[in-house]
PDB file of C-alpha atoms and ligand atoms in Angstrom:
ATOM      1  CA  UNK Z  64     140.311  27.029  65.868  1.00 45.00           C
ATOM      2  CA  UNK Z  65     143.466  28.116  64.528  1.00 50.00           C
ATOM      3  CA  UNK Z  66     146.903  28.237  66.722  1.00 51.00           C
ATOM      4  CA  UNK Z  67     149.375  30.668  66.545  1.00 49.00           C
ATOM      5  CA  UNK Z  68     152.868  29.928  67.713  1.00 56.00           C
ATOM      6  CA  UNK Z  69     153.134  31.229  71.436  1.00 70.00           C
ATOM      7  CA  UNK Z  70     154.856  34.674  71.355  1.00 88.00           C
ATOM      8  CA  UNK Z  71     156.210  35.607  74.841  1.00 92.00           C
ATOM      9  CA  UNK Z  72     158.504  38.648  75.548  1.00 94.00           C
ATOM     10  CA  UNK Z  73     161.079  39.493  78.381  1.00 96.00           C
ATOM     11  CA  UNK Z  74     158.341  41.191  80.867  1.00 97.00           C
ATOM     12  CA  UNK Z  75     157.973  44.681  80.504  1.00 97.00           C
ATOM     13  CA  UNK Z  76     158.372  47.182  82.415  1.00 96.00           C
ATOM     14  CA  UNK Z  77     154.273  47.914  82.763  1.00 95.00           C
ATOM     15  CA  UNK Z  78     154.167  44.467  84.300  1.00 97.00           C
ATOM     16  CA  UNK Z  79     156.658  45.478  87.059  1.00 98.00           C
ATOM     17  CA  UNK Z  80     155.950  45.622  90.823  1.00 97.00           C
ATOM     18  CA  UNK Z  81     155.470  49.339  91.616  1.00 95.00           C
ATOM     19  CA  UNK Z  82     156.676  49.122  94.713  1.00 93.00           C
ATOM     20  CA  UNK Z  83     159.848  46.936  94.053  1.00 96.00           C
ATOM     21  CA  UNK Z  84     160.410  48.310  90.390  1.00 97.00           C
ATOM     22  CA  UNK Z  85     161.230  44.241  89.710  1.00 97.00           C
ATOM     23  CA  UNK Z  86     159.388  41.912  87.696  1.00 97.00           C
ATOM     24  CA  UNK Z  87     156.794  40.294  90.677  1.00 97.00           C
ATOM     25  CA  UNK Z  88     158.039  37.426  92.630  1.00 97.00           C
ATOM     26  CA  UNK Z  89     155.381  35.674  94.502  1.00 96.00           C
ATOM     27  CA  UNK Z  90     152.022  34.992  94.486  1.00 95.00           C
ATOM     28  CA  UNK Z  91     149.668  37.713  96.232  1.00 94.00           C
ATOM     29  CA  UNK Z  92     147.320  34.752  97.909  1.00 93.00           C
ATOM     30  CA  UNK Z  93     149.582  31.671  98.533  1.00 94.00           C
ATOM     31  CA  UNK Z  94     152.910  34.047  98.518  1.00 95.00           C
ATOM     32  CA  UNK Z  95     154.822  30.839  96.558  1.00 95.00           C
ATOM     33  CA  UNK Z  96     157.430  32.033  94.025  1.00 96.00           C
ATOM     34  CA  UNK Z  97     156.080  32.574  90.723  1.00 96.00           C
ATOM     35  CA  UNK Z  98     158.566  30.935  89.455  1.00 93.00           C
ATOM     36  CA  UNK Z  99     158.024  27.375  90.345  1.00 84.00           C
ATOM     37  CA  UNK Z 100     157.945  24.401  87.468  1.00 83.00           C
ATOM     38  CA  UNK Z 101     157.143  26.781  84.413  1.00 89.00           C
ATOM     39  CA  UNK Z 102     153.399  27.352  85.851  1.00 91.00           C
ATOM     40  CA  UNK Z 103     151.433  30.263  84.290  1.00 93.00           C
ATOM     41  CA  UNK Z 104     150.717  33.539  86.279  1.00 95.00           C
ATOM     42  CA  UNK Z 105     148.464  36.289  85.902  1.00 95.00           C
ATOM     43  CA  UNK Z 106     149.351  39.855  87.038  1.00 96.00           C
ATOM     44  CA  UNK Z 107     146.330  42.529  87.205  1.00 94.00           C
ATOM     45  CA  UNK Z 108     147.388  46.383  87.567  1.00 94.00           C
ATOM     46  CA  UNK Z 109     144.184  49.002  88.149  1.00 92.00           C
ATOM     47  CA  UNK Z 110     145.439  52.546  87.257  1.00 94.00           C
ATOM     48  CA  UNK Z 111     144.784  55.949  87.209  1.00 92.00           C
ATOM     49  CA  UNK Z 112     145.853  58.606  84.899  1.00 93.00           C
ATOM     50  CA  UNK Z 113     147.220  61.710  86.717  1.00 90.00           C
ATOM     51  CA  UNK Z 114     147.006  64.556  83.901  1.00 84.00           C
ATOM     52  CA  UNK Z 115     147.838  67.109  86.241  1.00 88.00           C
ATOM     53  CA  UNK Z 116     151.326  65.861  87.374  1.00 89.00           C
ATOM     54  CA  UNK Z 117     151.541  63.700  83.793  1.00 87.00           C
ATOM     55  CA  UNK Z 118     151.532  60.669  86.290  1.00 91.00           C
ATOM     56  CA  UNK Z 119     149.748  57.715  86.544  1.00 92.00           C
ATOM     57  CA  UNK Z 120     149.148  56.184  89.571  1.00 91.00           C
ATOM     58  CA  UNK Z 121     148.536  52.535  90.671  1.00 92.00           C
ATOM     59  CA  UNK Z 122     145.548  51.689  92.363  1.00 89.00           C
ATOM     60  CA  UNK Z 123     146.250  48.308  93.187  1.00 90.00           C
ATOM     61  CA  UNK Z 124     148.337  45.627  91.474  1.00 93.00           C
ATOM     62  CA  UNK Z 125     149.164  41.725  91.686  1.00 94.00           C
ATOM     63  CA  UNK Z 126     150.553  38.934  90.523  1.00 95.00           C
ATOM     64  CA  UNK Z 127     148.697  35.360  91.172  1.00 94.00           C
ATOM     65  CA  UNK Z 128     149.489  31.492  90.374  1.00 94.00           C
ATOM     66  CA  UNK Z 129     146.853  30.023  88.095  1.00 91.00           C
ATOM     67  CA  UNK Z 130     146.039  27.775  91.407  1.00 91.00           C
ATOM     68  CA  UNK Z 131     145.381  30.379  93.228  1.00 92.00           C
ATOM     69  CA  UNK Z 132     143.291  32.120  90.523  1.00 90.00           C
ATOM     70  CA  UNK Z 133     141.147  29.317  90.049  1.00 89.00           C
ATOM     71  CA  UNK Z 134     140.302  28.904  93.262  1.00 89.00           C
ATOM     72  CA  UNK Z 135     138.793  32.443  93.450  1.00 86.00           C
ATOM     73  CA  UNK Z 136     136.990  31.750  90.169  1.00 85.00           C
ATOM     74  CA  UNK Z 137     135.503  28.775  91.783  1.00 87.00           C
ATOM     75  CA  UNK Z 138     134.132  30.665  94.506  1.00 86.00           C
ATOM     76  CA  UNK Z 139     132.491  32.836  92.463  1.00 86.00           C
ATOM     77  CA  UNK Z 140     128.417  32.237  91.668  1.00 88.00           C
ATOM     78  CA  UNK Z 141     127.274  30.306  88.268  1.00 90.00           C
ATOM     79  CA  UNK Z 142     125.043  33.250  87.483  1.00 91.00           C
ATOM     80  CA  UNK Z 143     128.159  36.031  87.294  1.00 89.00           C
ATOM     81  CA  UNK Z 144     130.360  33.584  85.017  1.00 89.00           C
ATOM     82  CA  UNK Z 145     127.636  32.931  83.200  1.00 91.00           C
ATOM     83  CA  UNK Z 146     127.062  36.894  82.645  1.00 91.00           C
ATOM     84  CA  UNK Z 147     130.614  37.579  82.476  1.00 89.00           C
ATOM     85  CA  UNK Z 148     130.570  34.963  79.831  1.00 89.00           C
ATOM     86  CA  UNK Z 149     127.658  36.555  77.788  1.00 92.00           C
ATOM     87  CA  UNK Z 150     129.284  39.430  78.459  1.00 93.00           C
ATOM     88  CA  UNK Z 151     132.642  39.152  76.498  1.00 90.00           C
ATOM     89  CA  UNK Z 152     130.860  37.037  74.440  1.00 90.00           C
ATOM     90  CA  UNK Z 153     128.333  39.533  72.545  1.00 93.00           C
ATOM     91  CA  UNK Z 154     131.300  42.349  72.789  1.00 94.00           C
ATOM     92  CA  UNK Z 155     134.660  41.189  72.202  1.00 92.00           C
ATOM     93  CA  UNK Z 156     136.167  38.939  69.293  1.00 92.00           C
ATOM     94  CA  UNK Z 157     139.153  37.282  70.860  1.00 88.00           C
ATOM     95  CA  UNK Z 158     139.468  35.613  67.756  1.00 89.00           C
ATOM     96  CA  UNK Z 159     139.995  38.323  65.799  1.00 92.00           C
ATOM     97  CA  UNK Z 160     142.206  40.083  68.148  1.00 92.00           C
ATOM     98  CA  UNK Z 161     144.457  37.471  68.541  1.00 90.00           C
ATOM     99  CA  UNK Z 162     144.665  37.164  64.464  1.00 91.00           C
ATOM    100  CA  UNK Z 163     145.080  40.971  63.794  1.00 92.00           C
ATOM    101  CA  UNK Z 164     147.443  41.451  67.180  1.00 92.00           C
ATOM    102  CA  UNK Z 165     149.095  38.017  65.392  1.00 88.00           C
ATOM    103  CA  UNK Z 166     150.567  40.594  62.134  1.00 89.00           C
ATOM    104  CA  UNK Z 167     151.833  42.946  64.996  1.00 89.00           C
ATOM    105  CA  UNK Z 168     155.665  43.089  65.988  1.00 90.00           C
ATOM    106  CA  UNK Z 169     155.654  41.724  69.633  1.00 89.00           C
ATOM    107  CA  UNK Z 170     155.693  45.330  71.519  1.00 93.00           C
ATOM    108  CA  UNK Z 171     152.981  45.368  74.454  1.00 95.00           C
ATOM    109  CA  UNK Z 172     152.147  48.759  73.812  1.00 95.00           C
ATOM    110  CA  UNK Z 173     149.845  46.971  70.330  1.00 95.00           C
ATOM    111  CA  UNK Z 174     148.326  45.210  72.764  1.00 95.00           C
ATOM    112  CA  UNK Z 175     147.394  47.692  75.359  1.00 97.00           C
ATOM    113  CA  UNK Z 176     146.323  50.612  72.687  1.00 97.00           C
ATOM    114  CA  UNK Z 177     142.811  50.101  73.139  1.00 96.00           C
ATOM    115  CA  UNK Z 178     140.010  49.247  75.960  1.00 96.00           C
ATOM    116  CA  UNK Z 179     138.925  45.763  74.733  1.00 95.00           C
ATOM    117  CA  UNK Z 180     135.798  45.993  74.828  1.00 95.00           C
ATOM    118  CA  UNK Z 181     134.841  49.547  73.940  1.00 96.00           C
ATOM    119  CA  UNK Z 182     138.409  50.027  71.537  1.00 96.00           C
ATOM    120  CA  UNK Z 183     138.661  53.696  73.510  1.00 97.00           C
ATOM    121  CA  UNK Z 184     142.070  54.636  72.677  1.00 98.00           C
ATOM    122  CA  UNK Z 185     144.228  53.985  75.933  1.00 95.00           C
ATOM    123  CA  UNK Z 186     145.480  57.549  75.286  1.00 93.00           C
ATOM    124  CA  UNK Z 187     141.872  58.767  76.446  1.00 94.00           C
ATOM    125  CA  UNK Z 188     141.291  56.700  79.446  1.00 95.00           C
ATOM    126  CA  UNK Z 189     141.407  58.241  82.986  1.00 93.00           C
ATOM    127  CA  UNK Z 190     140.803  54.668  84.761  1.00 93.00           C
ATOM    128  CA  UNK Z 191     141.725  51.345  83.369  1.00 94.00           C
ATOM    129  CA  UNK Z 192     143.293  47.895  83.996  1.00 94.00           C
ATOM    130  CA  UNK Z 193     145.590  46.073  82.038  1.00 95.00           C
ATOM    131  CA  UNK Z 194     146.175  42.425  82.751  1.00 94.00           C
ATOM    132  CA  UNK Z 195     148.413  39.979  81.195  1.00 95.00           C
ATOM    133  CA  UNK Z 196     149.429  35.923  82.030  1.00 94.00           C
ATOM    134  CA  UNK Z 197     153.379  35.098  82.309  1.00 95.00           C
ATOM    135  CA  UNK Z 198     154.996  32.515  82.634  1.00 95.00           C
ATOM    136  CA  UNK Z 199     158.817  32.755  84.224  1.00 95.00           C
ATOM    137  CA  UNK Z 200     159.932  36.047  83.558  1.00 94.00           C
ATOM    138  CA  UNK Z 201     158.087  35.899  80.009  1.00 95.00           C
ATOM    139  CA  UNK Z 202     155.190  38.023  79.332  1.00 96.00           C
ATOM    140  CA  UNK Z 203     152.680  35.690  76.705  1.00 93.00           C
ATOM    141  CA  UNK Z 204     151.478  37.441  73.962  1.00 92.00           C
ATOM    142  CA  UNK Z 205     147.937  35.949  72.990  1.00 87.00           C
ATOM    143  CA  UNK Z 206     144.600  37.109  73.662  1.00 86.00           C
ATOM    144  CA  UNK Z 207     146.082  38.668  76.536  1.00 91.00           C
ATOM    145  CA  UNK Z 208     147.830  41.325  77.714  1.00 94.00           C
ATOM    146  CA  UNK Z 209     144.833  43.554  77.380  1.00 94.00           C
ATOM    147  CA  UNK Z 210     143.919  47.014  78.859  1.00 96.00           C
ATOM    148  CA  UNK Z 211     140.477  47.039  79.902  1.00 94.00           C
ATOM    149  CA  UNK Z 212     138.482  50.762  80.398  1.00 94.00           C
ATOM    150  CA  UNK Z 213     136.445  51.789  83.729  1.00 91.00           C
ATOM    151  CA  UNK Z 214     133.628  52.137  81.480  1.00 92.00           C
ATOM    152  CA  UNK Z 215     133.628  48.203  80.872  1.00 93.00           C
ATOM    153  CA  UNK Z 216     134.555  47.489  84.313  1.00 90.00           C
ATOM    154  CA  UNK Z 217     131.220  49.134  85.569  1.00 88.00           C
ATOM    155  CA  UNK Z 218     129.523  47.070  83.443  1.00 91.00           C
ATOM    156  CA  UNK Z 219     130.842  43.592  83.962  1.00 88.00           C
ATOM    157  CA  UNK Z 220     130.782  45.060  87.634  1.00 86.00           C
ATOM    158  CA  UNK Z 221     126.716  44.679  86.689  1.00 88.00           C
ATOM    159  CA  UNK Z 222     127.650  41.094  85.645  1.00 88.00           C
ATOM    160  CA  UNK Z 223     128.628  40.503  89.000  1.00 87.00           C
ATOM    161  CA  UNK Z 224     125.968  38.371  91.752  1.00 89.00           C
ATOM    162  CA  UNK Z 225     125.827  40.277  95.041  1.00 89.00           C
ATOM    163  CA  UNK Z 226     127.469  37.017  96.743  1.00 88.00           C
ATOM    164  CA  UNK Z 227     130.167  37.324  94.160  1.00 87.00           C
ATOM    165  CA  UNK Z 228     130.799  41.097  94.628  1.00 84.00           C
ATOM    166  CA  UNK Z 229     131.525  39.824  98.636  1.00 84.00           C
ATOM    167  CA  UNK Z 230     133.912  37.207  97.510  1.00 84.00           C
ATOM    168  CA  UNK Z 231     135.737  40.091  95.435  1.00 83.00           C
ATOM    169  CA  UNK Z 232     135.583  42.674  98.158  1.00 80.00           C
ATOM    170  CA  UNK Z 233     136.746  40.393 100.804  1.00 83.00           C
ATOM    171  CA  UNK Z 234     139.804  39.471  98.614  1.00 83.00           C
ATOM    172  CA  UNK Z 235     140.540  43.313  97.756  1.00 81.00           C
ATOM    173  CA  UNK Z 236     140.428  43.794 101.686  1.00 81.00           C
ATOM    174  CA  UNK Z 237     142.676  40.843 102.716  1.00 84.00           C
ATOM    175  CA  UNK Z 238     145.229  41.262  99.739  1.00 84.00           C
ATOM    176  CA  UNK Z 239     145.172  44.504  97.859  1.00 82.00           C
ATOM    177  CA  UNK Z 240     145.248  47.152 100.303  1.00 75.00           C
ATOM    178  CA  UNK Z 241     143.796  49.324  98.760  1.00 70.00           C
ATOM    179  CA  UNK Z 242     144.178  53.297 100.075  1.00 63.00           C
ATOM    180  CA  UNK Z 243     140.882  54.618 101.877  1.00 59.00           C
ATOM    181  CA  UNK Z 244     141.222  57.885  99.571  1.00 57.00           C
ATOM    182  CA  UNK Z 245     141.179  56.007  96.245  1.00 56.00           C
ATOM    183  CA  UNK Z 246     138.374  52.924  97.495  1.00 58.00           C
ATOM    184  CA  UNK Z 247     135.473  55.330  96.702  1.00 52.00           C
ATOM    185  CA  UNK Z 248     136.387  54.979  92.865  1.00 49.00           C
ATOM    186  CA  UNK Z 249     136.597  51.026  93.167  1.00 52.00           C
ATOM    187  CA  UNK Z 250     133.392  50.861  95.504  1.00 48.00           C
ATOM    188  CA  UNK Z 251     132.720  47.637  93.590  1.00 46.00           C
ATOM    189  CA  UNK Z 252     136.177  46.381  93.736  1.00 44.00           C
ATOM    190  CA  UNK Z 253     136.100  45.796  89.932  1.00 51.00           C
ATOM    191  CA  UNK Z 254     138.863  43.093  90.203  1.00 53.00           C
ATOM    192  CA  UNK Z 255     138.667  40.648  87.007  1.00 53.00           C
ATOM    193  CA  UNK Z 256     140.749  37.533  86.722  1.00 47.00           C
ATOM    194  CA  UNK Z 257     141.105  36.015  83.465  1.00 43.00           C
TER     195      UNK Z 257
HETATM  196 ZN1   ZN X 125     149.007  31.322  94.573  1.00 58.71          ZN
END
């Protein structure tokens, strides 16, 4: 295993709170400050390309302490992390993403330019996620940030155990708020946490 230097940037802009138009502050479960003794954070952002009104829209976003993140993980069946293992597993080479993303100059946008798995160009993509782990106010650039396509969420949506799709739906209904007119398009609640 080979390690690269850590990379981090000033976060931007994509990684913002929608609704404050601020870097996030607190957790979305436990609600403590993000901030606290240098731990890492992840923040998730599902989003919708508008073509009509050149928009996109957000679909639901958060930001959550690695405690609280793998608590949900815990909760979550052996059979769906063992699928969502296999999963990125026979698809993705995080190795050799991290190496070629490695040569890049530190922009996000290198990092977001393609679904993961599939490598549709972002440019192409109607539905998608990016997700990316911070620490501070610093963006880490690793094997994540990554953009992720609807296609691939329906699949690792597949991955998923029924009891594990509950644990993700209740968490999408306590937390995410997500608006009755755009629920039908996340019926699954495709919600991944890295
Ligand atoms: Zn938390």
């Amino acid at each position: 295993m080979m390690f690269e230097p850590v990379r981090a940037l000033a976060m931007p802009e994509r990684f913002f709170s929608s609704e404050t138009g601020r870097p996030f502050e607190r957790c979305i479960r436990c609600a403590r400050s993000l901030y606290r003794d240098g731990a890492p954070y992840l923040i998730e952002k599902a989003l919708r390309r508008v073509p009509e009104y050149d928009a996109t829209e957000v679909i639901f976003e958060y930001a959550m302490c690695v405690g609280c993140s793998e608590a949900l993980w815990k909760r979550f069946s052996e059979e769906s992390l063992r699928n969502i293992d296999a999963y990125f597993a026979s698809r993705v080479d995080f190795e050799g993403r991290v190496r070629r993303l490695a040569g890049m100059p530190p922009d996000v946008e290198h990092w977001l330019a393609h679904c993961v798995v599939k490598e549709t160009p972002a440019a192409e993509l109607t539905e998608y996620q990016i997700a990316g782990l911070c620490v501070g106010d610093r963006l880490m650039l690793s094997h994540l940030p990554c953009l992720i396509g609807m296609e691939a969420m329906d699949e690792m949506g597949g991955c998923l155990s029924a009891a594990t799709k509950d644990e993700l739906d209740g968490f999408a209904d306590e937390f995410l708020g997500i608006p009755p007119e755009l629920r039908s398009l996340f019926k699954d609640t495709n919600v991944f946490f890295l």
